[in-house]
XYZ file of C-alpha atoms in Angstrom:
592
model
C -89.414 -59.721 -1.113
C -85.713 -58.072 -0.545
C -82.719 -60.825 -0.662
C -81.997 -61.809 2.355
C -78.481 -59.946 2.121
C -80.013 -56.325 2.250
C -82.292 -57.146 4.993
C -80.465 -55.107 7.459
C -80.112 -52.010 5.271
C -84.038 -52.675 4.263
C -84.932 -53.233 7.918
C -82.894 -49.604 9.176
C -84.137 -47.807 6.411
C -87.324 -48.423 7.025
C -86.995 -48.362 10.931
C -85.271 -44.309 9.790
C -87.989 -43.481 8.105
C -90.427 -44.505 10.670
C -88.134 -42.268 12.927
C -88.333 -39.285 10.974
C -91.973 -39.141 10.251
C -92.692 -40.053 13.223
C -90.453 -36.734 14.500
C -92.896 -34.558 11.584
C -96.060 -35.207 13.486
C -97.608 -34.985 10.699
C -99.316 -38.337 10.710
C -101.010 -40.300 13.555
C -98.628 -42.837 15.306
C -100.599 -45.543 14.349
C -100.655 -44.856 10.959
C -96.980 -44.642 11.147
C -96.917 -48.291 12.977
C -99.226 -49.942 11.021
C -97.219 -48.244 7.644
C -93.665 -49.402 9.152
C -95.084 -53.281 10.069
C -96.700 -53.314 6.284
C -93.014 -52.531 4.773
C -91.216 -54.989 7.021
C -93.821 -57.365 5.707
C -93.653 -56.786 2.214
C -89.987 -57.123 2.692
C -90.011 -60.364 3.785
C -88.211 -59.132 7.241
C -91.049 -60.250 9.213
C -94.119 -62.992 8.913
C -97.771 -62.161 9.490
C -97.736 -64.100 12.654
C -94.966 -61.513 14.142
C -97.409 -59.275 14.108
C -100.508 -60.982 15.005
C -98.869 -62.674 17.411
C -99.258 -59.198 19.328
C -102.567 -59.232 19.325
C -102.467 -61.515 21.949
C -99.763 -60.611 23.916
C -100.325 -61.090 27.762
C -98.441 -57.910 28.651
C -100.143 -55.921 25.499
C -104.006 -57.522 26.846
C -102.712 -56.311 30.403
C -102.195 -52.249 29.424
C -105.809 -52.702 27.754
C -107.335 -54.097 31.088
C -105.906 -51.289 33.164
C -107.372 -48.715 30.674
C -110.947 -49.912 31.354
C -110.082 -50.780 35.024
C -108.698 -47.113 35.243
C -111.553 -45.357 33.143
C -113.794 -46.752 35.079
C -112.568 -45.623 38.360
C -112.667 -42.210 37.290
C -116.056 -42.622 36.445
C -117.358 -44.292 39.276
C -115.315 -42.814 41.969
C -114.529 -39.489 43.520
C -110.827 -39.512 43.460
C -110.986 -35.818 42.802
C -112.674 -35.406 46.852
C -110.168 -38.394 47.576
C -107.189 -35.624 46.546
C -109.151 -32.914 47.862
C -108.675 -34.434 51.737
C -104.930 -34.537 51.141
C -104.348 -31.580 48.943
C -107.088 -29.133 50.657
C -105.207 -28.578 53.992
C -102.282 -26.933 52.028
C -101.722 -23.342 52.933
C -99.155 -22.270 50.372
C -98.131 -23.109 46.616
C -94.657 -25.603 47.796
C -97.377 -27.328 50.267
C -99.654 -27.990 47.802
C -96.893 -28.387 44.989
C -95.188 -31.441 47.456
C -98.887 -32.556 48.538
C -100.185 -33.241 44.816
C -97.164 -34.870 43.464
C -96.595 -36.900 45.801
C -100.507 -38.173 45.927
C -100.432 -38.240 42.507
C -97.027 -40.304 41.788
C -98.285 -43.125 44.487
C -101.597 -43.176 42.528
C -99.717 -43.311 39.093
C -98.047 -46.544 40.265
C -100.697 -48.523 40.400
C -103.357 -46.483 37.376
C -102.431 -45.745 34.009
C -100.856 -42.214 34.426
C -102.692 -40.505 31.445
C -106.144 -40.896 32.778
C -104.865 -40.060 36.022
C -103.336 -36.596 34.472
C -106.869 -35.894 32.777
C -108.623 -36.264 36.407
C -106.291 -34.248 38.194
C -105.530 -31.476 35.516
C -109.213 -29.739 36.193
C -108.699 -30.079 39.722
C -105.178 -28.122 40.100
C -105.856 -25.748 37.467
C -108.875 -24.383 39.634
C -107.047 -24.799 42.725
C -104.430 -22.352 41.071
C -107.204 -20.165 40.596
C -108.998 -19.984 43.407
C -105.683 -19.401 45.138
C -104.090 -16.932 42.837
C -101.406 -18.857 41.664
C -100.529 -19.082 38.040
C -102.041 -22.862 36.616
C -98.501 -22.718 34.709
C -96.567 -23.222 38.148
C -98.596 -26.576 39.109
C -99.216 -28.527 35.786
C -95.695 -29.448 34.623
C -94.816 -30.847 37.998
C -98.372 -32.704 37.651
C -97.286 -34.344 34.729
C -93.592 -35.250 35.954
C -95.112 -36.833 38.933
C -97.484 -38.910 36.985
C -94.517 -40.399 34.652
C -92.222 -40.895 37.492
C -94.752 -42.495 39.749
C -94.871 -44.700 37.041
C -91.862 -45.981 37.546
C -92.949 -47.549 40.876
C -94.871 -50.506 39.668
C -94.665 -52.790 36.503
C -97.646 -51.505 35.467
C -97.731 -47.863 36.233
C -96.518 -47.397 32.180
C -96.969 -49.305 29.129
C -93.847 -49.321 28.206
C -92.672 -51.184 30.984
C -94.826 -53.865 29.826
C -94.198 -53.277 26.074
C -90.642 -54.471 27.476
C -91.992 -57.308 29.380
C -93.926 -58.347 26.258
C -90.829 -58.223 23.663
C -89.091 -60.187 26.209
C -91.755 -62.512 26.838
C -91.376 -62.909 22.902
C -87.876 -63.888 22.806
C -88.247 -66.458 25.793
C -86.286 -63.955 28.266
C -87.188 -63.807 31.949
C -89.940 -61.210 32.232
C -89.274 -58.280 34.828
C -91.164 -58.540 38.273
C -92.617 -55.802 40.139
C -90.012 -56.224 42.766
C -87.982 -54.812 40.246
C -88.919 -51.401 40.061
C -89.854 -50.630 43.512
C -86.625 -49.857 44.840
C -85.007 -47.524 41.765
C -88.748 -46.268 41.031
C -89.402 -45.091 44.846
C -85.808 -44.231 45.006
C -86.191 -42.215 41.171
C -89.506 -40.951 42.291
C -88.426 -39.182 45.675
C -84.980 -37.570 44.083
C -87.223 -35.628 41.265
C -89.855 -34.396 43.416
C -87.523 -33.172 45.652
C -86.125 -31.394 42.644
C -89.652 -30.197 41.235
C -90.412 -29.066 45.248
C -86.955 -27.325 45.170
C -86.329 -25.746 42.269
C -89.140 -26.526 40.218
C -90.999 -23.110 41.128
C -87.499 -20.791 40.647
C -87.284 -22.631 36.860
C -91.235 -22.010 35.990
C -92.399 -19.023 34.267
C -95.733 -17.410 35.074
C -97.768 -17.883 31.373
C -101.091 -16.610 31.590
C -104.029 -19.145 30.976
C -106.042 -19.247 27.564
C -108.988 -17.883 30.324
C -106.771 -14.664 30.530
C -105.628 -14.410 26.882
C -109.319 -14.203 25.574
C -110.053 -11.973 28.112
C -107.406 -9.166 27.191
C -107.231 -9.878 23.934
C -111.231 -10.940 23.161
C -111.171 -9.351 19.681
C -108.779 -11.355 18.850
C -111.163 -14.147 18.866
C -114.733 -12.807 18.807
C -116.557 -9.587 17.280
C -119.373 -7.895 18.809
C -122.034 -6.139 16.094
C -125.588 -4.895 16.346
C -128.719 -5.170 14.065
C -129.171 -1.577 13.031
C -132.265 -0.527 13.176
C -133.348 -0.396 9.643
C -131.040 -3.678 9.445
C -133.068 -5.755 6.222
C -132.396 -8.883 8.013
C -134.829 -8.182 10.833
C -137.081 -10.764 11.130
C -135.272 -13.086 9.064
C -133.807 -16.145 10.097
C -130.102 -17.358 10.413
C -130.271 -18.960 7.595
C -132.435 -16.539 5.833
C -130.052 -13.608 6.717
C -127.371 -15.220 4.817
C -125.378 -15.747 8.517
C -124.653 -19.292 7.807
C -121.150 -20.421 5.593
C -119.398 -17.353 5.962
C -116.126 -16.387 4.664
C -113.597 -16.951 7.176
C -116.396 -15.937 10.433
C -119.097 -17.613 12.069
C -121.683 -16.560 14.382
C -121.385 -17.761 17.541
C -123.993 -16.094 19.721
C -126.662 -13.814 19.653
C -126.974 -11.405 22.618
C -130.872 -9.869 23.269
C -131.173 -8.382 26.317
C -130.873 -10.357 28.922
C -130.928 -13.582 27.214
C -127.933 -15.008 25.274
C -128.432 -17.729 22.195
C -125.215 -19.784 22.252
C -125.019 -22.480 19.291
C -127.152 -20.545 16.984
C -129.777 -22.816 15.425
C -130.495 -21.586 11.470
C -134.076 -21.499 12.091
C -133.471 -18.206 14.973
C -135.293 -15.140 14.365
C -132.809 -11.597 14.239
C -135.045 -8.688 15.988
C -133.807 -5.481 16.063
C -131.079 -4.377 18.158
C -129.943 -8.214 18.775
C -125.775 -7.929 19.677
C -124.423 -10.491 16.983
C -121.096 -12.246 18.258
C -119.099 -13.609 15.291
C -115.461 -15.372 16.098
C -112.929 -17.021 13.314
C -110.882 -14.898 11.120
C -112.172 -11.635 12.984
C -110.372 -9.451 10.524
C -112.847 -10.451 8.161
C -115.643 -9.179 9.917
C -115.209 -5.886 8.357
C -116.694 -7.950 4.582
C -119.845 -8.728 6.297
C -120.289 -5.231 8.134
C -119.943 -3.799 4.385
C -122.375 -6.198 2.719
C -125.712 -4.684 3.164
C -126.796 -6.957 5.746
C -127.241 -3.757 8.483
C -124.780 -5.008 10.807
C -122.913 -1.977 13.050
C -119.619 -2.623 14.993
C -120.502 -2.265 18.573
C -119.779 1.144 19.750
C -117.723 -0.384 23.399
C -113.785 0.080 22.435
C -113.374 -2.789 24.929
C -115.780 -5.743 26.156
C -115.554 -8.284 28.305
C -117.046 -12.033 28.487
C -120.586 -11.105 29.457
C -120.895 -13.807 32.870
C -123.813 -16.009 31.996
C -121.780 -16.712 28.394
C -120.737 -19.971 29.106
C -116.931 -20.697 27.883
C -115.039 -23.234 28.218
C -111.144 -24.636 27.577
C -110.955 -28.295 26.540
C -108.572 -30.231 25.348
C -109.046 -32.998 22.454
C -108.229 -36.230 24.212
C -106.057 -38.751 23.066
C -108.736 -41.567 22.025
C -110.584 -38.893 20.477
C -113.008 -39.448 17.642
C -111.898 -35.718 16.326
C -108.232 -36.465 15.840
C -107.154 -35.216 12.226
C -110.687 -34.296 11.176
C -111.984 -30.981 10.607
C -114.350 -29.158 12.293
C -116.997 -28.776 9.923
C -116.193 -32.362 8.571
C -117.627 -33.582 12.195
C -120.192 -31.102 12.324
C -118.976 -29.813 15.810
C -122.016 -27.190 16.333
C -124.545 -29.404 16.076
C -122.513 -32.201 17.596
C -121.732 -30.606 20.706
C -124.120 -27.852 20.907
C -120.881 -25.440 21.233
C -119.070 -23.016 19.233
C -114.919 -23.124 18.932
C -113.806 -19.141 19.109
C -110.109 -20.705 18.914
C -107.579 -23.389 18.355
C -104.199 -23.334 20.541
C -101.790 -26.264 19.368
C -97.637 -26.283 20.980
C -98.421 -22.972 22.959
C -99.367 -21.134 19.693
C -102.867 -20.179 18.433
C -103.913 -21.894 15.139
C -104.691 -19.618 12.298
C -107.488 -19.654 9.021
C -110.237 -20.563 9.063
C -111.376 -22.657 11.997
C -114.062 -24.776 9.764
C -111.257 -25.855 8.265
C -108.761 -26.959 10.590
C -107.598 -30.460 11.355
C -108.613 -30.901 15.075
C -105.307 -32.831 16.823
C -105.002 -34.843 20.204
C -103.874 -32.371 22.529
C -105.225 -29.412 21.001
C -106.363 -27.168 23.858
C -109.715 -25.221 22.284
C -112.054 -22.313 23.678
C -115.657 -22.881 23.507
C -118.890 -20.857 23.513
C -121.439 -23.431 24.838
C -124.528 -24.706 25.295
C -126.870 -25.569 27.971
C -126.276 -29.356 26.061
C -122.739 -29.281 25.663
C -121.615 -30.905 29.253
C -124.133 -34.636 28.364
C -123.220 -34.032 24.898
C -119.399 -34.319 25.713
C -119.953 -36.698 28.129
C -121.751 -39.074 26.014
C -118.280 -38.824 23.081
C -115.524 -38.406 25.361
C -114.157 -37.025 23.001
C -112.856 -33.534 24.798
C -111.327 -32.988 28.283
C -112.736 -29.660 29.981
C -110.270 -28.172 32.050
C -111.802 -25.378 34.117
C -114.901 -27.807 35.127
C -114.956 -30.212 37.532
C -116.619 -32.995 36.830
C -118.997 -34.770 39.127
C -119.040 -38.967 39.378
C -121.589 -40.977 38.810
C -123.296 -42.354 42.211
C -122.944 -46.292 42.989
C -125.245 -48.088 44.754
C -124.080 -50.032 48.008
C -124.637 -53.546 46.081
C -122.876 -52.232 42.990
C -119.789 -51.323 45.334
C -119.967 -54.554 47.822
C -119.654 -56.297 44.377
C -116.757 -54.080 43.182
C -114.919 -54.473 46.339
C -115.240 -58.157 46.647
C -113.321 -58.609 43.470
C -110.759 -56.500 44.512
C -110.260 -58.594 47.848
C -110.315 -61.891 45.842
C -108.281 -60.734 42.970
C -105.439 -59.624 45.109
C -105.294 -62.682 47.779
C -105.166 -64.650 44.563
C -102.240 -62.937 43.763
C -100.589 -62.960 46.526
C -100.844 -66.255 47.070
C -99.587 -67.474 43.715
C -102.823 -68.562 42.322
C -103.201 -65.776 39.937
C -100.969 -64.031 37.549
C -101.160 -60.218 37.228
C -103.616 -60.942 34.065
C -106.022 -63.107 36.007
C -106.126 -60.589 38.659
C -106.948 -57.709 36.529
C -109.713 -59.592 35.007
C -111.048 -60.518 37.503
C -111.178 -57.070 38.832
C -112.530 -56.015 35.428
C -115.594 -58.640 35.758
C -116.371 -57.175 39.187
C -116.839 -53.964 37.629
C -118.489 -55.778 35.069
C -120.950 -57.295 37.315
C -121.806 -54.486 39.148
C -122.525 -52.428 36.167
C -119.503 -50.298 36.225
C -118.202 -51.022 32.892
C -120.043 -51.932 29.868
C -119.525 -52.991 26.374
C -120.087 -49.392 24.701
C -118.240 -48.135 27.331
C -115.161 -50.671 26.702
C -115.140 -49.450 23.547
C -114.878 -46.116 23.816
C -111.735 -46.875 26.293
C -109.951 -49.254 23.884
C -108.107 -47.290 21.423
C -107.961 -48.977 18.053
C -104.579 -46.608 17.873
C -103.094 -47.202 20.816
C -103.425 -51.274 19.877
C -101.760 -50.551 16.765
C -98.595 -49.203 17.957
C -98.244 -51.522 20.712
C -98.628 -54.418 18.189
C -96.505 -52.528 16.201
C -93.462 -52.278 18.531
C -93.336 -55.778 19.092
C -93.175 -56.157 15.438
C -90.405 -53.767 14.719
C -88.426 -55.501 17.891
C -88.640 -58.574 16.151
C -87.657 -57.539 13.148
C -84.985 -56.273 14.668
C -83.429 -59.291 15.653
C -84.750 -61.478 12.747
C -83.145 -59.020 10.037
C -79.701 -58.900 11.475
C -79.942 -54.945 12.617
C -79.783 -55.599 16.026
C -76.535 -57.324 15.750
C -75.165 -54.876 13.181
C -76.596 -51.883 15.240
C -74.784 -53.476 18.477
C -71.329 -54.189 16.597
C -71.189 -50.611 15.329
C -71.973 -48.466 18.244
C -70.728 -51.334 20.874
C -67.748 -52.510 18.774
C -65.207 -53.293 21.799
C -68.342 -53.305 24.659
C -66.585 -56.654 26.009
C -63.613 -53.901 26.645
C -65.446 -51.185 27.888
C -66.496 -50.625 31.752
C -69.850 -52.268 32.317
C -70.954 -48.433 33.642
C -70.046 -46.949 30.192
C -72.119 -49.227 28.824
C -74.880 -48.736 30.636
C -74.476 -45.059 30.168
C -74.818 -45.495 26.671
C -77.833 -47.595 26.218
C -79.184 -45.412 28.846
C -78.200 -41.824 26.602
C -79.488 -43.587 23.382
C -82.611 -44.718 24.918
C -83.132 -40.717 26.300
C -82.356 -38.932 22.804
C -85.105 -41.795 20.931
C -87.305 -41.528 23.583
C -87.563 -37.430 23.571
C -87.998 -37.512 19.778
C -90.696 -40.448 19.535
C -92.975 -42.180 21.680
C -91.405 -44.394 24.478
C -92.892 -47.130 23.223
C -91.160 -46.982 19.755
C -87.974 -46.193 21.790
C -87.982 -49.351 23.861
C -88.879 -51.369 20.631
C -85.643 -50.223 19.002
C -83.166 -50.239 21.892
C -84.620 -53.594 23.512
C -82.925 -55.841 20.495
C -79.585 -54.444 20.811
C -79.874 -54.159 24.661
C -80.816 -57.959 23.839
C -77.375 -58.732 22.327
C -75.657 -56.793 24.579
C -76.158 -58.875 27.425
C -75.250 -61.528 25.646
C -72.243 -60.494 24.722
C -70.601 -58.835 27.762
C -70.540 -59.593 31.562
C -73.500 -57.143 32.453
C -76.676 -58.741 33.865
C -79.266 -58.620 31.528
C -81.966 -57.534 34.076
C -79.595 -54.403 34.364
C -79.197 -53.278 31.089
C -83.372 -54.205 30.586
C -83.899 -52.043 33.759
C -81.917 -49.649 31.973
C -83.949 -49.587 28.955
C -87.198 -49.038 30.764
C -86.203 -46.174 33.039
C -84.677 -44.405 29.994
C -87.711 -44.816 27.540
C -89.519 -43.138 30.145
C -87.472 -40.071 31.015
C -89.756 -38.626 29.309
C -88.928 -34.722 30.925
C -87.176 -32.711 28.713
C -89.801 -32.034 25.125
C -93.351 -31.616 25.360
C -93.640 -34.155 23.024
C -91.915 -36.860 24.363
C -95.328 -38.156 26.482
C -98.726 -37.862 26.045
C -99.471 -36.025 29.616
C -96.416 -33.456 28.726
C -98.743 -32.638 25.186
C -101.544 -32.081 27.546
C -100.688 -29.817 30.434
C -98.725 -28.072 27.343
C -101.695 -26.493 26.038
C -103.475 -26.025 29.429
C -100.549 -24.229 30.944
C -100.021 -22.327 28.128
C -96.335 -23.367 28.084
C -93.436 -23.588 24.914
C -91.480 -25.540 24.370
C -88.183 -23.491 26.447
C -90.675 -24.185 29.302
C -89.986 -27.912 29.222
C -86.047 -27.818 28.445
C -85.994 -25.548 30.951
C -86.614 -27.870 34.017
C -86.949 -30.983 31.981
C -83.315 -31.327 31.154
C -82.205 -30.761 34.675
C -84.947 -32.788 35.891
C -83.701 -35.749 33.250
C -79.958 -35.828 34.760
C -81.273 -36.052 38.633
C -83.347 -38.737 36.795
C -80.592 -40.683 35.527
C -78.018 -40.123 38.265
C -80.510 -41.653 40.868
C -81.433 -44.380 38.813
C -77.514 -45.072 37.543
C -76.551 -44.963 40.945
C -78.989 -47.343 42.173
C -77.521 -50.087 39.507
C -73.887 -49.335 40.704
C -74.735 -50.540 43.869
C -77.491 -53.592 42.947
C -74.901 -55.061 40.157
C -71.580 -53.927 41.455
C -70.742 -52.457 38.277
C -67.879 -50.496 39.099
């Protein structure tokens, strides 16, 4: 237990520290959570029941019940075709660059943007494709349209309810939906008329993992023959010594015709197979000098034969493989595929790939299968970008029942009867009923992680206030707010809210700024649904790093981008942001 006069130094140092790992990367958020709410605790800043009080937050049980509502949309439904009607009538890349953000900014409002990203990604990166325009011009603008359709509704974004919950928690009025429509709509149409404008002048063409392997495919896999008086002939896999290499593995064997992907140990080598190896391919030249009768192929240049089946996925973010290796999960077996290479930030991931740490949002190439699709589709564990996947069929009962509890969940609302939590749950037992969502399934949705740091951010909010930090953090950088214009003000909270929010997650940026934005409204003449407003639209101008959101990490990898790419038309993209929205409280709260 710290004396109660060094909370506040306890409190920010801790709170720092959180910061600055947090910045690292090199440990999962909700390790860093959980670690930061277990110091405050031993400290004596907080009590147990500040943090299990979370647990059952209404606003915290809300984000969980869109998750499963939203998962199970994408499931059941064809949203893809639903885009496809819209989208498929464009004629050039600015039609179809206005056309799918704004589709996919009204459906953002009302789903949990990150699923929505994940359903959409495979769908514009082959309509780039098929229409010869670079992915790398469409996916940024998908994921800018997904956090600023967000904006519309209370519950397009957690965080907006992560505020709602901390204020909830310190008997505050709670923010309304009719609260964002009017700056989100009003945010949402300035920056896609930016990203329609400008957006393709400020986006570099950056060739696709697809083309990379392609013109560089020794880079990542090595082509050799059995020789013909190879000793290995006849031998298995296993046998042949072809299993644990140094620094390769084998990845496929080519005979004829036919091509072996996800070698099984027990395959027999004939003479004249084509043995593809990937991994540390400048290694390859150990094994070719071994004895084991292996010949470089003679081609100076191949190609991806056509009936090899590759693929690019990217490890989601409620993934099982997050910070384990590959051979620690056993991937080959696992997922009846191969991983020829590991991109992570725009850069491909060197050593051996047994032994790399698989992270969310690592895009990886594949050799698979004929399992791999159900196999991946049973963990959910990996998006696959250059698929489209199909939707499971409903029956006419299953959606009469689904429907119904949409129509009675939302005339309870409307009418008063329900609150936004009874009306999602009810929606959720439709789905329920009809067999739409399912325990295991749940499950699989509901990230232990993600529950941890939104627990966690109510925690450190508290603690916050209950420390003393708030107030000290307020008198410091607000010393002589009752002086200052009410605009400056704002303009502040809104600038430290932006810089946090860029650097950490947005919900750990509202958790820290909502205490002093707290005391702030206390203490000057600005109305506290202002300077809360504030603090939401900032946490989630989330435009201008790859790493300040979750959908930025993922189109990063697809795209191929760096990190110039998202400063680039992020940080002009962030000002229209915060001129619209600034604007908008000038004239709601007179604050000139």
């Amino acid at each position: 237990m710290i004396a109660p006069e060094y909370h506040i130094t306890y409190a920010l140092t801790v709170i720092l520290l959180m910061i600055i790992v947090l910045v690292t990367d090199r440990f999962k958020a909700s390790m860093v959570f959980l670690t930061t709410v277990a110091l405050l605790l031993i400290g004596g800043i907080i009590e147990v029941r500040d943090f299990i009080s979370g647990f059952s937050n209404i606003s915290i049980l809300t984000i969980f019940l869109l998750i499963i509502i939203t998962a199970s949309l994408n499931e059941y439904f064809n949203l893809a075709a639903f885009f496809d009607r819209f989208l498929g009538k464009a004629r050039s890349d600015r039609s179809f660059l206005l056309r799918m953000t704004s589709s996919v900014a009204g459906v953002s409002a009302f789903m949990n943007n990150t699923p929505v990203v994940a359903m959409m990604m495979p769908y514009v990166y082959n309509w780039g494709k098929q229409n010869n325009i670079n992915p790398s011009k469409l996916l940024i603008p998908l994921s800018y349209a997904a956090i600023v359709g967000g904006m519309i509704t209370l519950i397009g974004t957690s965080t907006n309810l992560v505020l709602n919950g901390l204020l909830a928690s310190e008997g505050q009025e709670v923010l309304s939906f009719g609260d964002f429509i009017i700056p989100g709509v009003l945010v949402t149409a300035g920056c896609l008329f930016f990203i329609y404008g400008v957006g393709p002048l400020l986006l570099r063409n950056r060739k696709d993992l697809m083309e990379v392997l392609e013109e560089n495919t020794r880079e990542y896999l090595v082509e050799t023959v059995v020789a013909k008086d190879s000793p290995i002939i006849g031998l298995t896999v296993e046998q042949a010594g072809l299993r644990n290499l140094e620094g390769v593995f084998l990845t496929e064997i080519v005979r004829g015709k036919n091509h072996f992907t996800a070698v099984s140990p027990a395959h027999l080598i004939e003479e004249r197979d084509i043995l593809m190896f990937a991994g540390e391919t400048s290694l390859i030249f150990n094994l070719l000098k071994n004895g084991k009768g292996l010949e470089l192929s003679k081609k100076t240049e191949f190609h991806i034969a056509d009936n090899t089946d590759v693929a690019e996925a990217i490890v989601t973010q409620n993934s099982t493989l997050d910070r384990k290796t590959v051979k620690e999960v056993g991937f080959r077996e696992k997922y009846d595929a191969a991983i020829i290479g590991i991109h992570r930030k725009g850069e491909k991931v060197s050593g051996k790939i047994g032994h790399i740490a698989l992270h969310t949002g690592d895009l990886i190439l594949l050799v698979t299968g004929p399992n791999f699709r159900e196999r991946n589709h049973r963990y959910q564990d990996l998006l696959v970008i250059n698929t489209i996947e199909k939707p499971r069929e409903l029956s006419r009962s299953q959606k009469l029942i689904f429907w119904v509890g949409v129509a009675v969940s939302f005339i309870l609302m409307i009418t008063g009867v329900f609150k936004l939590f009874e009306g999602l749950l009810t929606i959720a037992l439709a789905q329920g009923i009809a067999g739409m969502v399912t325990l295991e399934g749940a499950k699989k949705n509901v990230s232990l992680d993600l529950l941890l740091v939104l627990t966690g951010a109510l925690a450190i909010g508290q603690a916050l206030i209950d420390s003393g930090a708030a107030n000290y953090l307020m008198d410091t950088v607000f010393s002589n707010a009752a002086e200052w214009p009410p605009l400056l003000i704002i303009g502040v909270v809104f600038l430290m809210t932006f810089i946090l929010t860029s650097v950490v997650t947005n919900v750990a940026a509202v958790s820290i700024v909502f205490p002093v934005v707290l005391g702030l409204a206390a203490a000057t003449v600005i109305p506290g649904k202002a300077l809360f407003l504030t603090a939401a639209y900032a946490a989630s101008c989330c435009f201008a790093t790859p790493f300040a959101y979750q959908t930025n990490l993922m189109v990063m990898e697809a795209g191929n981008y760096r990190f110039s790419d998202f400063l680039r038309i992020g940080l002009p993209l962030s000002i229209v942001y915060a001129l619209i929205f600034l604007g908008y409280l000038i004239f709601q709260f007179d604050l000139l």
